[in-house]
Amino acid sequence: ITGHNPSAYKAGRVYGNITAKIISECHRNINMKRRDFAKYLTAVVPVLTSVPTSLLAADSWSLTADLTESCSCAIPCPCNFGLPTDKKCEGSRLIEIISGQINRIDLAGIKFVATFEMRKWAKIYVDDSMSDAQNEAFEAILPVAFGGFKKLAKKDVTRVPLTIERSAKKIRFSVPESTVEIEKFKGLNGASVNISGLPKPSMRDYVQSESLVHKHKSNTSNWSHVKTNGFTSRMIVHGS
């Protein structure tokens, strides 16, 4: 098993220990009868099959997702242009996976919100209407494609009701502790402001917005911002 995924490493140790046990037993009794060896394998196979899918190494993965975010930065947020701010940045990002796979597990339909203070902490709120299969897929893709949020959140991942409302100009999403509503920023002659060529694969089809509501209240932090940065974008990423 290759790569730097800690879960994959854990799975590799499980398989490695089982393989070593089989070899050791064969060496101990080189004349083991085929029938006895088959019995031994039968005892070991259930251990192999009990390893969760999310622990298996990802030979390859890919996903396409829609992002909606607001943060406390003035328009435009420099982070989206590859220039991380040195000021306090508080934000909430809605991630809706449209298509993708990891270990042949379908990722379509996964939705979650990541609320954060840049470089300090994050809370991840997973849509509680997702199926068991989608939750399994979420556990597999989170540390691979969203490792930054996973690292900051640690174990602060909860399943909660998630509501999303869309109109031609506005998007609103809400979980019990965070709410964001953004409106498209008006450009020349009232047209939307679209930016291409940003230096991140998560910032394709970037459309500038402005926050109407951006609030969070939890045991970690409490804020409310208005007329700060907001955006929508398309995330297209893959790895192996």
Short mmCIF file of N, CA and C in Angstrom, two decimals, residues 55-186:
data_model
loop_
_atom_site.label_atom_id
_atom_site.label_comp_id
_atom_site.label_asym_id
_atom_site.label_seq_id
_atom_site.Cartn_x
_atom_site.Cartn_y
_atom_site.Cartn_z
N LEU A 55 -10.78 2.00 5.31
CA LEU A 55 -9.37 1.82 5.67
C LEU A 55 -8.52 1.33 4.50
N LEU A 56 -9.16 0.99 3.40
CA LEU A 56 -8.40 0.48 2.28
C LEU A 56 -7.66 1.61 1.57
N ALA A 57 -6.51 1.30 0.99
CA ALA A 57 -5.74 2.33 0.29
C ALA A 57 -6.50 2.79 -0.94
N ALA A 58 -6.44 4.09 -1.19
CA ALA A 58 -7.11 4.63 -2.37
C ALA A 58 -6.18 4.54 -3.57
N ASP A 59 -6.45 3.57 -4.47
CA ASP A 59 -5.64 3.48 -5.69
C ASP A 59 -5.80 4.76 -6.50
N SER A 60 -7.02 5.28 -6.55
CA SER A 60 -7.28 6.54 -7.23
C SER A 60 -8.59 7.11 -6.72
N TRP A 61 -8.72 8.42 -6.82
CA TRP A 61 -9.96 9.07 -6.42
C TRP A 61 -10.13 10.33 -7.25
N SER A 62 -11.35 10.77 -7.37
CA SER A 62 -11.65 11.99 -8.11
C SER A 62 -12.99 12.50 -7.66
N LEU A 63 -13.18 13.82 -7.78
CA LEU A 63 -14.49 14.37 -7.44
C LEU A 63 -14.69 15.72 -8.10
N THR A 64 -15.95 16.03 -8.32
CA THR A 64 -16.39 17.34 -8.78
C THR A 64 -17.42 17.82 -7.76
N ALA A 65 -17.23 19.05 -7.26
CA ALA A 65 -18.13 19.56 -6.22
C ALA A 65 -18.41 21.03 -6.44
N ASP A 66 -19.57 21.47 -5.96
CA ASP A 66 -19.92 22.89 -5.94
C ASP A 66 -19.62 23.43 -4.55
N LEU A 67 -18.95 24.58 -4.49
CA LEU A 67 -18.62 25.23 -3.23
C LEU A 67 -19.38 26.54 -3.10
N THR A 68 -19.85 26.82 -1.90
CA THR A 68 -20.47 28.11 -1.56
C THR A 68 -19.86 28.54 -0.23
N GLU A 69 -19.35 29.76 -0.16
CA GLU A 69 -18.65 30.16 1.06
C GLU A 69 -18.83 31.64 1.35
N SER A 70 -18.77 31.96 2.63
CA SER A 70 -18.60 33.34 3.07
C SER A 70 -17.56 33.34 4.17
N CYS A 71 -16.76 34.40 4.21
CA CYS A 71 -15.77 34.55 5.28
C CYS A 71 -15.81 36.00 5.77
N SER A 72 -14.99 36.29 6.76
CA SER A 72 -15.00 37.62 7.36
C SER A 72 -14.13 38.63 6.64
N CYS A 73 -13.43 38.18 5.59
CA CYS A 73 -12.55 39.09 4.84
C CYS A 73 -13.36 40.07 4.00
N ALA A 74 -12.78 41.25 3.75
CA ALA A 74 -13.38 42.19 2.81
C ALA A 74 -13.26 41.60 1.41
N ILE A 75 -14.12 42.07 0.50
CA ILE A 75 -14.09 41.60 -0.89
C ILE A 75 -12.90 42.21 -1.62
N PRO A 76 -12.10 41.40 -2.33
CA PRO A 76 -12.14 39.93 -2.40
C PRO A 76 -11.22 39.31 -1.36
N CYS A 77 -11.53 38.10 -0.94
CA CYS A 77 -10.67 37.39 0.01
C CYS A 77 -9.36 37.03 -0.67
N PRO A 78 -8.21 37.45 -0.12
CA PRO A 78 -6.93 37.17 -0.78
C PRO A 78 -6.56 35.69 -0.83
N CYS A 79 -7.13 34.89 0.08
CA CYS A 79 -6.79 33.46 0.10
C CYS A 79 -7.16 32.79 -1.22
N ASN A 80 -8.26 33.22 -1.81
CA ASN A 80 -8.73 32.61 -3.05
C ASN A 80 -7.82 32.93 -4.23
N PHE A 81 -6.95 33.93 -4.04
CA PHE A 81 -6.00 34.32 -5.08
C PHE A 81 -4.59 33.80 -4.77
N GLY A 82 -4.51 32.88 -3.81
CA GLY A 82 -3.22 32.29 -3.46
C GLY A 82 -2.39 33.14 -2.53
N LEU A 83 -3.02 34.11 -1.86
CA LEU A 83 -2.31 35.01 -0.95
C LEU A 83 -3.00 34.97 0.42
N PRO A 84 -2.71 33.95 1.24
CA PRO A 84 -3.40 33.80 2.52
C PRO A 84 -3.28 35.06 3.39
N THR A 85 -4.39 35.47 3.95
CA THR A 85 -4.40 36.66 4.79
C THR A 85 -3.67 36.42 6.10
N ASP A 86 -3.07 37.48 6.63
CA ASP A 86 -2.43 37.39 7.94
C ASP A 86 -3.37 37.90 9.02
N LYS A 87 -4.62 38.21 8.62
CA LYS A 87 -5.62 38.68 9.57
C LYS A 87 -6.53 37.53 9.97
N LYS A 88 -7.35 37.76 10.96
CA LYS A 88 -8.30 36.74 11.41
C LYS A 88 -9.34 36.50 10.32
N CYS A 89 -9.54 35.25 9.95
CA CYS A 89 -10.49 34.90 8.91
C CYS A 89 -11.44 33.83 9.44
N GLU A 90 -12.72 34.19 9.55
CA GLU A 90 -13.75 33.27 10.02
C GLU A 90 -14.68 32.97 8.86
N GLY A 91 -14.99 31.70 8.64
CA GLY A 91 -15.79 31.38 7.47
C GLY A 91 -16.60 30.11 7.62
N SER A 92 -17.53 29.93 6.69
CA SER A 92 -18.30 28.69 6.56
C SER A 92 -18.38 28.34 5.09
N ARG A 93 -18.10 27.09 4.77
CA ARG A 93 -18.10 26.62 3.38
C ARG A 93 -19.05 25.43 3.23
N LEU A 94 -19.94 25.54 2.27
CA LEU A 94 -20.82 24.43 1.90
C LEU A 94 -20.17 23.66 0.75
N ILE A 95 -20.06 22.35 0.90
CA ILE A 95 -19.46 21.49 -0.12
C ILE A 95 -20.52 20.47 -0.55
N GLU A 96 -20.84 20.48 -1.83
CA GLU A 96 -21.83 19.55 -2.39
C GLU A 96 -21.15 18.75 -3.51
N ILE A 97 -20.89 17.50 -3.26
CA ILE A 97 -20.20 16.67 -4.25
C ILE A 97 -21.21 16.20 -5.30
N ILE A 98 -20.91 16.54 -6.56
CA ILE A 98 -21.80 16.21 -7.68
C ILE A 98 -21.51 14.81 -8.20
N SER A 99 -20.23 14.51 -8.33
CA SER A 99 -19.82 13.20 -8.84
C SER A 99 -18.42 12.89 -8.34
N GLY A 100 -18.06 11.61 -8.39
CA GLY A 100 -16.72 11.21 -7.98
C GLY A 100 -16.72 9.80 -7.42
N GLN A 101 -15.50 9.31 -7.12
CA GLN A 101 -15.37 7.97 -6.56
C GLN A 101 -14.07 7.87 -5.79
N ILE A 102 -14.07 6.96 -4.82
CA ILE A 102 -12.85 6.58 -4.11
C ILE A 102 -12.98 5.09 -3.79
N ASN A 103 -11.99 4.32 -4.18
CA ASN A 103 -12.07 2.86 -4.03
C ASN A 103 -13.36 2.30 -4.62
N ARG A 104 -13.77 2.90 -5.74
CA ARG A 104 -14.97 2.51 -6.47
C ARG A 104 -16.25 2.78 -5.67
N ILE A 105 -16.14 3.59 -4.61
CA ILE A 105 -17.32 4.01 -3.85
C ILE A 105 -17.81 5.32 -4.45
N ASP A 106 -19.09 5.40 -4.77
CA ASP A 106 -19.68 6.60 -5.37
C ASP A 106 -19.75 7.72 -4.34
N LEU A 107 -19.31 8.92 -4.73
CA LEU A 107 -19.32 10.08 -3.83
C LEU A 107 -20.48 11.03 -4.08
N ALA A 108 -21.24 10.81 -5.13
CA ALA A 108 -22.31 11.74 -5.51
C ALA A 108 -23.32 11.89 -4.38
N GLY A 109 -23.72 13.14 -4.14
CA GLY A 109 -24.75 13.41 -3.15
C GLY A 109 -24.24 13.74 -1.76
N ILE A 110 -22.93 13.66 -1.54
CA ILE A 110 -22.38 14.01 -0.23
C ILE A 110 -22.46 15.53 -0.04
N LYS A 111 -22.98 15.96 1.11
CA LYS A 111 -23.08 17.38 1.42
C LYS A 111 -22.61 17.62 2.85
N PHE A 112 -21.79 18.64 3.05
CA PHE A 112 -21.39 19.01 4.40
C PHE A 112 -20.94 20.46 4.45
N VAL A 113 -20.93 21.01 5.65
CA VAL A 113 -20.49 22.38 5.89
C VAL A 113 -19.25 22.34 6.78
N ALA A 114 -18.25 23.13 6.42
CA ALA A 114 -17.07 23.30 7.26
C ALA A 114 -17.04 24.75 7.74
N THR A 115 -17.19 24.94 9.04
CA THR A 115 -17.07 26.27 9.65
C THR A 115 -15.70 26.33 10.30
N PHE A 116 -15.02 27.47 10.17
CA PHE A 116 -13.62 27.50 10.58
C PHE A 116 -13.14 28.90 10.97
N GLU A 117 -12.07 28.91 11.73
CA GLU A 117 -11.22 30.08 11.86
C GLU A 117 -9.88 29.68 11.27
N MET A 118 -9.48 30.37 10.23
CA MET A 118 -8.30 29.99 9.47
C MET A 118 -7.10 29.67 10.35
N ARG A 119 -6.53 28.48 10.12
CA ARG A 119 -5.32 27.99 10.79
C ARG A 119 -5.51 27.65 12.26
N LYS A 120 -6.74 27.79 12.80
CA LYS A 120 -6.93 27.53 14.23
C LYS A 120 -7.87 26.36 14.52
N TRP A 121 -9.07 26.37 13.95
CA TRP A 121 -10.02 25.30 14.25
C TRP A 121 -11.05 25.19 13.14
N ALA A 122 -11.73 24.07 13.14
CA ALA A 122 -12.82 23.85 12.19
C ALA A 122 -13.85 22.92 12.83
N LYS A 123 -15.09 23.08 12.40
CA LYS A 123 -16.17 22.17 12.77
C LYS A 123 -16.80 21.68 11.48
N ILE A 124 -17.05 20.39 11.39
CA ILE A 124 -17.63 19.82 10.17
C ILE A 124 -19.03 19.30 10.49
N TYR A 125 -19.99 19.78 9.70
CA TYR A 125 -21.39 19.41 9.88
C TYR A 125 -21.85 18.62 8.65
N VAL A 126 -22.16 17.36 8.85
CA VAL A 126 -22.52 16.47 7.76
C VAL A 126 -24.04 16.36 7.67
N ASP A 127 -24.55 16.44 6.45
CA ASP A 127 -25.99 16.34 6.21
C ASP A 127 -26.53 15.02 6.77
N ASP A 128 -27.45 15.11 7.72
CA ASP A 128 -27.92 13.89 8.36
C ASP A 128 -28.93 13.10 7.51
N SER A 129 -29.25 13.60 6.32
CA SER A 129 -30.15 12.84 5.44
C SER A 129 -29.37 11.91 4.50
N MET A 130 -28.04 11.92 4.59
CA MET A 130 -27.24 11.05 3.73
C MET A 130 -27.44 9.58 4.12
N SER A 131 -27.33 8.71 3.13
CA SER A 131 -27.49 7.27 3.35
C SER A 131 -26.25 6.69 4.04
N ASP A 132 -26.36 5.45 4.49
CA ASP A 132 -25.21 4.77 5.10
C ASP A 132 -24.05 4.69 4.11
N ALA A 133 -24.36 4.41 2.85
CA ALA A 133 -23.31 4.31 1.83
C ALA A 133 -22.63 5.65 1.63
N GLN A 134 -23.40 6.74 1.63
CA GLN A 134 -22.81 8.08 1.47
C GLN A 134 -21.97 8.45 2.68
N ASN A 135 -22.39 8.06 3.87
CA ASN A 135 -21.59 8.33 5.07
C ASN A 135 -20.27 7.58 5.03
N GLU A 136 -20.31 6.34 4.54
CA GLU A 136 -19.07 5.57 4.40
C GLU A 136 -18.15 6.24 3.39
N ALA A 137 -18.72 6.71 2.29
CA ALA A 137 -17.92 7.40 1.28
C ALA A 137 -17.34 8.69 1.83
N PHE A 138 -18.13 9.41 2.63
CA PHE A 138 -17.65 10.65 3.25
C PHE A 138 -16.44 10.38 4.15
N GLU A 139 -16.52 9.33 4.97
CA GLU A 139 -15.40 9.00 5.86
C GLU A 139 -14.14 8.69 5.06
N ALA A 140 -14.31 8.10 3.88
CA ALA A 140 -13.15 7.74 3.06
C ALA A 140 -12.54 8.96 2.38
N ILE A 141 -13.37 9.89 1.89
CA ILE A 141 -12.84 11.00 1.10
C ILE A 141 -12.40 12.19 1.96
N LEU A 142 -12.95 12.33 3.17
CA LEU A 142 -12.63 13.51 3.99
C LEU A 142 -11.14 13.72 4.21
N PRO A 143 -10.37 12.71 4.70
CA PRO A 143 -8.95 12.96 4.95
C PRO A 143 -8.11 13.05 3.67
N VAL A 144 -8.68 12.61 2.55
CA VAL A 144 -7.93 12.59 1.29
C VAL A 144 -8.07 13.90 0.53
N ALA A 145 -9.30 14.35 0.34
CA ALA A 145 -9.56 15.55 -0.46
C ALA A 145 -9.78 16.81 0.38
N PHE A 146 -10.09 16.63 1.67
CA PHE A 146 -10.36 17.77 2.54
C PHE A 146 -9.54 17.66 3.82
N GLY A 147 -8.28 17.29 3.65
CA GLY A 147 -7.39 17.03 4.78
C GLY A 147 -7.18 18.23 5.68
N GLY A 148 -7.18 19.44 5.11
CA GLY A 148 -6.99 20.64 5.92
C GLY A 148 -8.11 20.82 6.93
N PHE A 149 -9.35 20.67 6.47
CA PHE A 149 -10.48 20.76 7.38
C PHE A 149 -10.46 19.62 8.39
N LYS A 150 -10.14 18.42 7.93
CA LYS A 150 -10.10 17.25 8.81
C LYS A 150 -9.08 17.45 9.93
N LYS A 151 -7.91 18.00 9.59
CA LYS A 151 -6.86 18.21 10.58
C LYS A 151 -7.28 19.22 11.63
N LEU A 152 -7.91 20.31 11.19
CA LEU A 152 -8.35 21.35 12.13
C LEU A 152 -9.53 20.88 12.97
N ALA A 153 -10.42 20.10 12.36
CA ALA A 153 -11.61 19.66 13.08
C ALA A 153 -11.31 18.54 14.06
N LYS A 154 -10.26 17.75 13.78
CA LYS A 154 -9.95 16.58 14.59
C LYS A 154 -11.18 15.66 14.64
N LYS A 155 -11.82 15.55 15.81
CA LYS A 155 -12.99 14.68 15.91
C LYS A 155 -14.30 15.47 15.95
N ASP A 156 -14.22 16.77 15.66
CA ASP A 156 -15.42 17.62 15.74
C ASP A 156 -16.21 17.52 14.44
N VAL A 157 -16.79 16.33 14.21
CA VAL A 157 -17.60 16.06 13.02
C VAL A 157 -18.95 15.55 13.50
N THR A 158 -20.03 16.26 13.15
CA THR A 158 -21.36 15.88 13.61
C THR A 158 -22.33 15.77 12.44
N ARG A 159 -23.34 14.92 12.60
CA ARG A 159 -24.41 14.79 11.63
C ARG A 159 -25.59 15.64 12.09
N VAL A 160 -26.00 16.58 11.25
CA VAL A 160 -27.04 17.55 11.62
C VAL A 160 -27.94 17.83 10.43
N PRO A 161 -29.12 18.43 10.67
CA PRO A 161 -29.95 18.88 9.55
C PRO A 161 -29.24 19.99 8.77
N LEU A 162 -29.25 19.90 7.46
CA LEU A 162 -28.63 20.89 6.59
C LEU A 162 -29.68 21.36 5.59
N THR A 163 -29.92 22.66 5.55
CA THR A 163 -30.88 23.21 4.59
C THR A 163 -30.15 24.10 3.59
N ILE A 164 -30.60 24.04 2.33
CA ILE A 164 -30.00 24.81 1.25
C ILE A 164 -31.13 25.43 0.43
N GLU A 165 -31.05 26.74 0.20
CA GLU A 165 -32.03 27.45 -0.62
C GLU A 165 -31.29 28.23 -1.70
N ARG A 166 -31.81 28.15 -2.94
CA ARG A 166 -31.17 28.83 -4.07
C ARG A 166 -32.19 29.63 -4.88
N SER A 167 -31.74 30.79 -5.35
CA SER A 167 -32.50 31.56 -6.32
C SER A 167 -31.50 32.04 -7.37
N ALA A 168 -31.94 32.83 -8.32
CA ALA A 168 -31.05 33.28 -9.39
C ALA A 168 -29.88 34.10 -8.86
N LYS A 169 -30.10 34.84 -7.77
CA LYS A 169 -29.06 35.75 -7.26
C LYS A 169 -28.53 35.38 -5.88
N LYS A 170 -29.27 34.55 -5.14
CA LYS A 170 -28.89 34.30 -3.75
C LYS A 170 -28.77 32.81 -3.46
N ILE A 171 -27.93 32.50 -2.48
CA ILE A 171 -27.83 31.15 -1.94
C ILE A 171 -27.79 31.26 -0.42
N ARG A 172 -28.55 30.40 0.23
CA ARG A 172 -28.56 30.36 1.69
C ARG A 172 -28.39 28.92 2.14
N PHE A 173 -27.49 28.69 3.09
CA PHE A 173 -27.37 27.36 3.69
C PHE A 173 -27.26 27.51 5.20
N SER A 174 -27.74 26.47 5.89
CA SER A 174 -27.79 26.58 7.34
C SER A 174 -27.68 25.22 8.01
N VAL A 175 -26.92 25.18 9.09
CA VAL A 175 -26.88 24.06 10.03
C VAL A 175 -27.16 24.69 11.40
N PRO A 176 -27.42 23.90 12.43
CA PRO A 176 -27.83 24.50 13.71
C PRO A 176 -26.90 25.59 14.25
N GLU A 177 -25.61 25.50 14.01
CA GLU A 177 -24.68 26.48 14.59
C GLU A 177 -24.16 27.52 13.59
N SER A 178 -24.42 27.34 12.30
CA SER A 178 -23.89 28.26 11.29
C SER A 178 -24.94 28.55 10.21
N THR A 179 -25.01 29.81 9.79
CA THR A 179 -25.91 30.20 8.71
C THR A 179 -25.19 31.18 7.80
N VAL A 180 -25.33 30.97 6.48
CA VAL A 180 -24.75 31.86 5.49
C VAL A 180 -25.79 32.16 4.42
N GLU A 181 -25.89 33.43 4.05
CA GLU A 181 -26.67 33.83 2.88
C GLU A 181 -25.82 34.83 2.09
N ILE A 182 -25.60 34.53 0.82
CA ILE A 182 -24.81 35.41 -0.02
C ILE A 182 -25.61 35.82 -1.25
N GLU A 183 -25.23 36.95 -1.80
CA GLU A 183 -25.88 37.47 -3.00
C GLU A 183 -24.80 37.81 -4.02
N LYS A 184 -25.05 37.55 -5.29
CA LYS A 184 -24.08 37.84 -6.33
C LYS A 184 -23.71 39.32 -6.30
N PHE A 185 -22.41 39.58 -6.38
CA PHE A 185 -21.90 40.95 -6.39
C PHE A 185 -22.17 41.55 -7.77
N LYS A 186 -22.69 42.76 -7.79
CA LYS A 186 -23.05 43.39 -9.06
C LYS A 186 -21.84 44.04 -9.72
#
